[in-house]
Amino acid sequence: MTAFGADLMARLDAFAGFTEEPGLLTRLFLTTQHRAAADWLMELMGKAGMNARLDPAGTVVGRYEGTVPGAPALLIGSHIDTVRNAGRYDGNLGVLAAVAAVAELDRRGERLPFAIEVLGFGDEEGVRFPVTLTGSRAVAGRFDRAALETRDRDGVRMADALRAFGGDPEAIAAAARKPGEALAFLEVHIEQGPVLEAEGLPVGIVTAINGATRFAVRLRGMAGHAGTVPMALRRDALAAAAEMTLAAERVAAASDAGAPEAGLVATVGRIEAKPGAVNVIPGEVAFTLDVRAPEDAVRRDACAAILAGFKGIAARRGVELAVETTHDAAAAPCSPGIRRQIEAAVVRAGVRPLSLPSGAGHDAMAFAGVLPMGMLFVRCKGGISHNPAESITAEDADLSVRILLDIIRHFEHETPTA
Ligand SMILES: [Zn+2]
């Protein structure tokens, strides 16, 4: 192991000190703790040879010039906001690994034919306001100004919080990179899932950030006495929901077994039965269904198959079925050219290259279709994330910096459509 790993782990530990709740890590968008973390990060970037500033949307931007000042930049970043009671690596690893890579270039006096901009976005988790990807969307030129009018649970408008933070709601459009100013977007992030650990691999190459569709499903059967209504005469909404849950699981499991690259997952995460008494047959059930896949066609076909199955089950059981789509987001495929460049660096590091989809959303999504985009996943213990038990090894952190440096040194610009 080189010195990157130990240094990076120490910085991540120090960075976790910027929290609203002592002993826990909670750093929400535009809080005073977020601002203190941003100041600390800007100072670190300055020591790494970068010019650091805060952009109008609250993103920390550190710029390391290339051989010619003002050259287009390779963007590398992730987020520095956290969920409540978070782990210390989600988001923060990607930002501090990028700073470590640039610090090494600076230490060795290496300049590239392009600039590097390290970005520490402020709002990936979407915990404080009911919106997400504020910083990355602003840089990608996709910010929706309606977000500024949203309020947190104390009634504070995002626009006011942003102004108090040191941002400028009126100038957010200026945060967008103009055509020709940016070359690509790279993000290093913990996997937040168990695949790399199961494969015995420290890192992986992301194929796409999964698209997701969510449904709210309502079933209406007939409530009745648990003792007196014979089984054949029941219209049990909860038994129907149970059968539907297993049907959804079967569709996803069959697809995933047939083609692991398909990466289809389906989850019933919440279920509520009424009236909810030990001696009453459930007459009404509401449950959620979440379906994700790296390819939109795979997700759409799966949703259609699952809902057709639900209809069959409802009809056979004499239960009314109502389905509402509550969320639908397209997949964000990583650019083939960037995937190849990341893969080549992984191979040069002596690691078997494994490609895998991302089941969780990331800042990189905001750049899909705008800039060539790609992600390097880093193994995390037990796949645990959004939890203080989140854990990575210093060796894997070290490797992530070395691979990132290697990607930078071999970086080749591709056209945005590639
Ligand atoms: Zn994250």
Coordinates of C-alpha atoms and ligand atoms in Angstrom, one line a residue:
M1 CA 0.0 0.0 0.0
T2 CA 1.2 3.5 -0.8
A3 CA 0.7 6.5 1.6
F4 CA -2.6 7.5 -0.1
G5 CA -4.7 5.0 1.8
A6 CA -3.7 6.0 5.4
D7 CA -3.8 9.7 4.6
L8 CA -7.2 9.5 2.9
M9 CA -8.7 7.5 5.8
A10 CA -7.4 10.1 8.3
R11 CA -8.9 12.9 6.2
L12 CA -12.3 11.1 6.0
D13 CA -12.2 10.6 9.8
A14 CA -11.5 14.3 10.3
F15 CA -14.1 15.3 7.8
A16 CA -16.7 13.3 9.7
G17 CA -16.2 15.8 12.5
F18 CA -18.4 18.3 10.6
T19 CA -21.8 17.1 11.9
E20 CA -25.0 18.5 13.4
E21 CA -25.2 15.7 15.9
P22 CA -22.1 15.0 18.1
G23 CA -21.1 11.3 17.9
L24 CA -23.1 10.8 14.8
L25 CA -22.5 12.0 11.2
T26 CA -25.4 14.2 10.0
R27 CA -24.6 16.9 7.5
L28 CA -27.5 18.3 5.6
F29 CA -27.5 20.6 2.6
L30 CA -26.8 24.3 3.4
T31 CA -26.5 23.9 7.2
T32 CA -23.7 25.7 9.1
Q33 CA -22.0 22.3 9.4
H34 CA -22.1 21.9 5.6
R35 CA -20.6 25.4 5.3
A36 CA -17.8 24.5 7.8
A37 CA -17.1 21.3 5.9
A38 CA -17.0 23.3 2.6
D39 CA -14.5 25.8 4.1
W40 CA -12.3 22.9 5.3
L41 CA -12.5 21.3 1.9
M42 CA -11.5 24.5 0.1
E43 CA -8.5 24.9 2.4
L44 CA -7.5 21.3 1.6
M45 CA -7.9 21.9 -2.1
G46 CA -5.7 25.0 -1.8
K47 CA -2.9 22.9 -0.3
A48 CA -3.3 20.5 -3.2
G49 CA -2.5 23.2 -5.7
M50 CA -6.1 24.0 -6.7
N51 CA -8.0 27.3 -6.8
A52 CA -11.0 26.7 -4.7
R53 CA -14.4 28.5 -4.6
L54 CA -18.0 28.0 -3.8
D55 CA -20.3 28.0 -6.9
P56 CA -23.8 29.7 -6.8
A57 CA -25.5 26.4 -6.0
G58 CA -23.3 25.7 -3.0
T59 CA -20.9 23.3 -4.7
V60 CA -17.2 23.4 -3.7
V61 CA -15.1 23.7 -6.9
G62 CA -11.4 23.1 -6.9
R63 CA -9.6 23.8 -10.1
Y64 CA -6.2 22.5 -11.0
E65 CA -4.9 24.1 -14.2
G66 CA -3.4 22.2 -17.1
T67 CA -0.4 23.0 -19.1
V68 CA -2.3 25.9 -20.7
P69 CA -4.4 28.0 -18.2
G70 CA -8.1 28.1 -19.0
A71 CA -8.1 24.7 -20.8
P72 CA -11.3 22.6 -20.7
A73 CA -11.6 20.6 -17.5
L74 CA -12.1 16.9 -16.6
L75 CA -14.7 17.1 -13.8
I76 CA -14.3 14.6 -10.9
G77 CA -16.6 14.7 -7.9
S78 CA -19.3 13.4 -5.6
H79 CA -21.3 14.8 -2.7
I80 CA -20.4 16.1 0.8
D81 CA -23.9 16.1 2.3
T82 CA -25.0 13.0 4.2
V83 CA -28.2 11.3 5.4
R84 CA -29.0 11.5 9.1
N85 CA -26.7 9.2 11.2
A86 CA -24.7 8.4 8.1
G87 CA -21.5 6.5 7.3
R88 CA -18.3 8.6 6.6
Y89 CA -17.6 7.2 3.1
D90 CA -20.8 7.8 1.1
G91 CA -20.0 10.7 -1.2
N92 CA -17.1 12.0 0.9
L93 CA -14.8 9.3 -0.3
G94 CA -15.2 10.3 -3.9
V95 CA -14.5 14.0 -3.2
L96 CA -11.5 13.4 -1.0
A97 CA -10.0 10.7 -3.2
A98 CA -10.1 13.2 -6.1
V99 CA -8.4 15.8 -4.0
A100 CA -5.7 13.2 -3.0
A101 CA -5.1 12.4 -6.7
V102 CA -4.7 16.1 -7.6
A103 CA -2.4 16.6 -4.6
E104 CA -0.2 13.9 -6.0
L105 CA -0.1 15.6 -9.4
D106 CA 0.7 18.9 -7.8
R107 CA 3.4 17.4 -5.5
R108 CA 5.1 15.9 -8.6
G109 CA 4.6 19.1 -10.7
E110 CA 2.6 17.2 -13.3
R111 CA 0.4 19.2 -15.5
L112 CA -1.9 17.7 -18.1
P113 CA -3.2 19.1 -21.4
F114 CA -6.5 19.7 -19.6
A115 CA -7.6 21.2 -16.3
I116 CA -9.1 19.1 -13.5
E117 CA -12.0 20.4 -11.4
V118 CA -12.8 18.6 -8.2
L119 CA -16.5 19.1 -7.3
G120 CA -18.0 18.6 -3.8
F121 CA -21.7 18.7 -4.4
G122 CA -24.0 19.8 -1.5
D123 CA -27.3 18.0 -2.2
E124 CA -27.2 14.4 -3.4
E125 CA -29.2 12.8 -0.6
G126 CA -32.2 15.1 -0.8
V127 CA -32.8 14.9 3.0
R128 CA -33.4 18.5 3.9
F129 CA -35.5 19.7 0.9
P130 CA -37.7 17.5 -1.2
V131 CA -35.4 17.7 -4.2
T132 CA -32.0 16.1 -5.0
L133 CA -28.9 16.6 -7.2
T134 CA -29.1 20.4 -6.8
G135 CA -25.3 20.9 -7.2
S136 CA -24.7 18.4 -10.0
R137 CA -27.8 19.5 -11.9
A138 CA -26.6 23.1 -11.7
V139 CA -23.1 22.2 -13.1
A140 CA -24.8 20.0 -15.8
G141 CA -27.1 22.9 -16.8
R142 CA -30.2 21.0 -15.7
F143 CA -31.2 22.8 -12.6
D144 CA -34.9 23.4 -12.2
R145 CA -35.5 26.7 -10.5
A146 CA -38.7 25.4 -8.9
A147 CA -36.4 23.7 -6.4
L148 CA -35.5 27.1 -4.9
E149 CA -39.1 27.5 -3.7
T150 CA -39.2 24.2 -1.8
R151 CA -39.0 24.3 2.0
D152 CA -37.4 22.2 4.7
R153 CA -39.4 20.9 7.6
D154 CA -38.9 24.2 9.5
G155 CA -40.4 26.1 6.6
V156 CA -37.1 27.6 5.4
R157 CA -37.1 28.2 1.6
M158 CA -34.1 26.7 -0.2
A159 CA -33.4 30.0 -1.9
D160 CA -33.0 31.7 1.6
A161 CA -30.9 28.9 2.9
L162 CA -28.7 29.0 -0.2
R163 CA -28.2 32.8 0.2
A164 CA -27.3 32.4 4.0
F165 CA -24.8 29.6 3.0
G166 CA -23.0 31.9 0.6
G167 CA -24.5 30.8 -2.6
D168 CA -26.5 32.9 -5.1
P169 CA -29.9 31.6 -6.2
E170 CA -30.1 34.3 -8.9
A171 CA -26.8 33.2 -10.5
I172 CA -27.3 29.4 -10.5
A173 CA -27.4 29.3 -14.3
A174 CA -23.8 30.6 -14.3
A175 CA -22.8 27.4 -12.5
A176 CA -23.4 25.4 -15.7
R177 CA -20.3 24.5 -17.7
K178 CA -20.6 25.9 -21.2
P179 CA -20.0 23.6 -24.2
G180 CA -16.3 23.0 -24.5
E181 CA -15.5 23.9 -20.9
A182 CA -15.8 20.4 -19.6
L183 CA -14.5 17.1 -21.0
A184 CA -16.2 14.4 -18.9
F185 CA -17.5 13.6 -15.4
L186 CA -16.0 10.9 -13.2
E187 CA -17.2 9.8 -9.8
V188 CA -15.6 7.4 -7.3
H189 CA -18.2 6.1 -4.8
I190 CA -18.6 3.2 -2.4
E191 CA -20.7 0.5 -3.9
Q192 CA -23.4 0.6 -1.2
G193 CA -24.2 -3.0 -2.1
P194 CA -22.6 -6.5 -1.5
V195 CA -21.5 -7.5 -5.0
L196 CA -17.8 -6.5 -5.0
E197 CA -17.3 -8.0 -1.6
A198 CA -18.9 -11.3 -2.7
E199 CA -16.7 -11.3 -5.8
G200 CA -13.6 -10.6 -3.7
L201 CA -12.8 -7.5 -5.7
P202 CA -11.8 -4.0 -4.3
V203 CA -13.3 -2.0 -7.1
G204 CA -15.7 -2.3 -10.0
I205 CA -16.7 -0.4 -13.2
V206 CA -20.3 1.0 -13.2
T207 CA -22.3 0.2 -16.3
A208 CA -25.3 2.4 -15.6
I209 CA -27.2 4.0 -12.8
N210 CA -30.4 2.1 -12.7
G211 CA -33.7 3.6 -13.8
A212 CA -36.5 3.2 -11.3
T213 CA -40.2 3.0 -11.3
R214 CA -42.4 3.0 -8.2
F215 CA -46.0 2.1 -7.8
A216 CA -48.6 2.5 -5.1
V217 CA -50.8 -0.6 -5.2
R218 CA -54.2 -0.7 -3.5
L219 CA -56.3 -3.9 -3.0
R220 CA -59.9 -4.0 -1.9
G221 CA -61.3 -7.4 -0.8
M222 CA -63.8 -8.1 1.9
A223 CA -63.2 -7.8 5.6
G224 CA -64.9 -10.6 7.6
H225 CA -64.8 -12.6 10.8
A226 CA -61.6 -14.7 11.0
G227 CA -63.6 -17.5 12.6
T228 CA -66.8 -17.7 10.6
V229 CA -66.0 -17.1 6.9
P230 CA -65.0 -20.3 5.2
M231 CA -61.7 -20.2 3.2
A232 CA -63.5 -20.7 -0.2
L233 CA -65.7 -17.6 0.4
R234 CA -62.9 -15.2 1.4
R235 CA -61.6 -12.2 -0.5
D236 CA -58.5 -11.7 1.6
A237 CA -56.6 -8.6 0.4
L238 CA -53.5 -9.4 2.4
A239 CA -53.2 -13.0 1.0
A240 CA -53.6 -11.5 -2.5
A241 CA -50.8 -8.9 -1.7
A242 CA -48.6 -11.8 -0.4
E243 CA -49.1 -13.7 -3.7
M244 CA -48.3 -10.5 -5.6
T245 CA -45.1 -9.9 -3.6
L246 CA -43.9 -13.3 -4.5
A247 CA -44.9 -12.9 -8.1
A248 CA -42.8 -9.7 -8.4
E249 CA -39.9 -11.4 -6.7
R250 CA -40.2 -14.3 -9.3
V251 CA -40.1 -11.9 -12.3
A252 CA -37.0 -10.1 -11.1
A253 CA -35.2 -13.3 -9.9
A254 CA -35.8 -15.0 -13.3
S255 CA -34.5 -12.1 -15.3
D256 CA -31.5 -11.7 -13.1
A257 CA -30.7 -15.4 -13.2
G258 CA -31.0 -15.4 -17.0
A259 CA -28.7 -12.5 -17.6
P260 CA -26.8 -11.0 -14.6
E261 CA -26.1 -7.9 -16.7
A262 CA -29.8 -7.3 -16.7
G263 CA -29.5 -6.4 -13.0
L264 CA -33.3 -6.2 -12.6
V265 CA -34.5 -5.9 -9.0
A266 CA -38.1 -5.6 -7.6
T267 CA -39.0 -4.8 -4.0
V268 CA -42.2 -4.6 -2.0
G269 CA -40.9 -2.4 0.8
R270 CA -44.0 -1.2 2.6
I271 CA -47.3 -2.9 3.3
E272 CA -50.3 -1.9 5.3
A273 CA -53.4 -4.0 6.0
K274 CA -56.7 -2.9 7.3
P275 CA -58.5 -3.2 9.6
G276 CA -55.4 -4.8 11.0
A277 CA -56.8 -7.0 13.8
V278 CA -55.9 -10.5 14.8
N279 CA -59.4 -11.8 14.3
V280 CA -60.4 -10.0 11.1
I281 CA -59.8 -11.0 7.5
P282 CA -57.9 -8.0 5.9
G283 CA -60.3 -6.2 3.6
E284 CA -57.9 -3.5 2.3
V285 CA -54.2 -3.5 1.6
A286 CA -51.9 -0.8 0.3
F287 CA -48.3 -1.7 -0.7
T288 CA -45.4 -0.2 -2.7
L289 CA -43.5 -1.7 -5.5
D290 CA -40.1 -0.5 -6.6
V291 CA -38.6 -1.8 -9.8
R292 CA -35.1 -0.9 -11.0
A293 CA -32.8 -2.0 -13.9
P294 CA -29.8 -0.5 -15.8
E295 CA -31.7 -0.6 -19.0
D296 CA -35.1 1.1 -19.5
A297 CA -36.5 -1.6 -21.8
V298 CA -35.7 -4.3 -19.2
R299 CA -37.4 -2.3 -16.5
R300 CA -40.5 -1.5 -18.6
D301 CA -40.9 -5.1 -19.7
A302 CA -40.6 -6.2 -16.1
C303 CA -43.1 -3.7 -14.8
A304 CA -45.6 -4.8 -17.5
A305 CA -45.1 -8.5 -16.6
I306 CA -45.4 -7.9 -12.9
L307 CA -48.6 -5.8 -13.3
A308 CA -50.1 -8.4 -15.6
G309 CA -49.4 -11.0 -12.9
F310 CA -51.1 -8.7 -10.3
K311 CA -54.2 -8.4 -12.5
G312 CA -54.4 -12.2 -12.8
I313 CA -54.1 -12.7 -9.1
A314 CA -56.6 -10.0 -8.3
A315 CA -59.2 -11.5 -10.8
R316 CA -58.8 -15.0 -9.5
R317 CA -59.1 -13.9 -5.9
G318 CA -62.0 -11.5 -6.5
V319 CA -60.0 -8.5 -5.2
E320 CA -60.2 -5.0 -6.7
L321 CA -56.8 -3.7 -7.9
A322 CA -55.8 -0.1 -8.3
V323 CA -52.2 0.8 -9.4
E324 CA -50.7 4.3 -9.4
T325 CA -47.2 5.1 -10.8
T326 CA -45.6 7.4 -8.2
H327 CA -42.1 7.7 -9.6
D328 CA -40.5 7.0 -12.9
A329 CA -36.9 7.8 -13.7
A330 CA -34.9 6.7 -16.7
A331 CA -31.6 4.8 -16.4
A332 CA -28.4 6.8 -16.8
P333 CA -26.0 4.7 -18.8
C334 CA -22.3 5.4 -18.3
S335 CA -20.5 6.3 -21.5
P336 CA -18.9 3.3 -23.2
G337 CA -15.6 5.2 -23.8
I338 CA -15.3 6.2 -20.1
R339 CA -16.1 2.7 -19.1
R340 CA -13.3 1.4 -21.3
Q341 CA -10.9 4.0 -19.8
I342 CA -11.8 3.0 -16.2
E343 CA -11.6 -0.6 -17.1
A344 CA -8.1 -0.2 -18.6
A345 CA -6.9 1.5 -15.4
V346 CA -8.4 -1.3 -13.2
V347 CA -6.6 -3.9 -15.3
R348 CA -3.3 -2.0 -15.1
A349 CA -3.8 -2.0 -11.3
G350 CA -3.8 -5.8 -11.5
V351 CA -7.5 -6.2 -10.6
R352 CA -10.0 -8.3 -12.5
P353 CA -12.4 -5.9 -14.1
L354 CA -16.0 -6.4 -13.1
S355 CA -18.8 -4.3 -14.5
L356 CA -21.9 -3.8 -12.5
P357 CA -24.9 -1.5 -12.4
S358 CA -25.6 1.0 -9.7
G359 CA -28.8 0.3 -7.8
A360 CA -28.6 3.7 -6.1
G361 CA -28.8 7.1 -7.6
H362 CA -25.6 9.3 -7.8
D363 CA -24.5 12.8 -8.9
A364 CA -23.1 11.2 -12.1
M365 CA -26.8 10.8 -13.2
A366 CA -27.1 14.5 -13.7
F367 CA -24.4 14.4 -16.4
A368 CA -25.9 11.5 -18.5
G369 CA -26.4 12.8 -22.0
V370 CA -24.6 16.1 -21.2
L371 CA -21.0 14.9 -20.8
P372 CA -19.3 11.5 -21.1
M373 CA -19.7 10.1 -17.7
G374 CA -18.5 7.1 -15.7
M375 CA -18.1 5.8 -12.1
L376 CA -15.7 3.6 -10.2
F377 CA -17.2 1.7 -7.3
V378 CA -15.2 0.8 -4.2
R379 CA -16.0 -2.2 -2.1
C380 CA -17.7 -1.5 1.3
K381 CA -18.0 -4.0 4.1
G382 CA -21.2 -6.1 4.0
G383 CA -22.6 -3.7 1.4
I384 CA -23.8 -1.6 4.3
S385 CA -24.4 2.1 3.7
H386 CA -26.5 5.0 5.0
N387 CA -25.5 3.6 8.4
P388 CA -22.7 4.5 10.8
A389 CA -21.4 0.9 10.2
E390 CA -20.4 1.8 6.7
S391 CA -16.8 0.6 6.3
I392 CA -14.0 0.5 3.8
T393 CA -10.4 -0.6 4.1
A394 CA -7.4 1.7 3.8
E395 CA -6.0 -0.6 1.1
D396 CA -9.2 -0.2 -1.0
A397 CA -9.1 3.6 -0.5
D398 CA -5.5 3.6 -1.5
L399 CA -6.2 1.6 -4.7
S400 CA -9.1 4.0 -5.6
V401 CA -6.7 7.0 -5.5
R402 CA -4.1 5.1 -7.6
I403 CA -6.7 4.1 -10.2
L404 CA -8.1 7.6 -10.4
L405 CA -4.6 9.0 -10.9
D406 CA -4.0 6.4 -13.6
I407 CA -7.3 7.3 -15.3
I408 CA -6.4 11.0 -15.2
R409 CA -2.9 10.4 -16.6
H410 CA -4.3 8.3 -19.5
F411 CA -7.4 10.3 -20.0
E412 CA -8.6 10.7 -23.6
H413 CA -11.3 13.1 -24.6
E414 CA -14.2 11.6 -26.4
T415 CA -17.1 13.3 -28.1
P416 CA -20.1 13.7 -25.9
T417 CA -22.2 11.3 -28.0
A418 CA -19.7 8.4 -27.5
Ligands
ZN1 ZN -23.8 8.9 -2.2

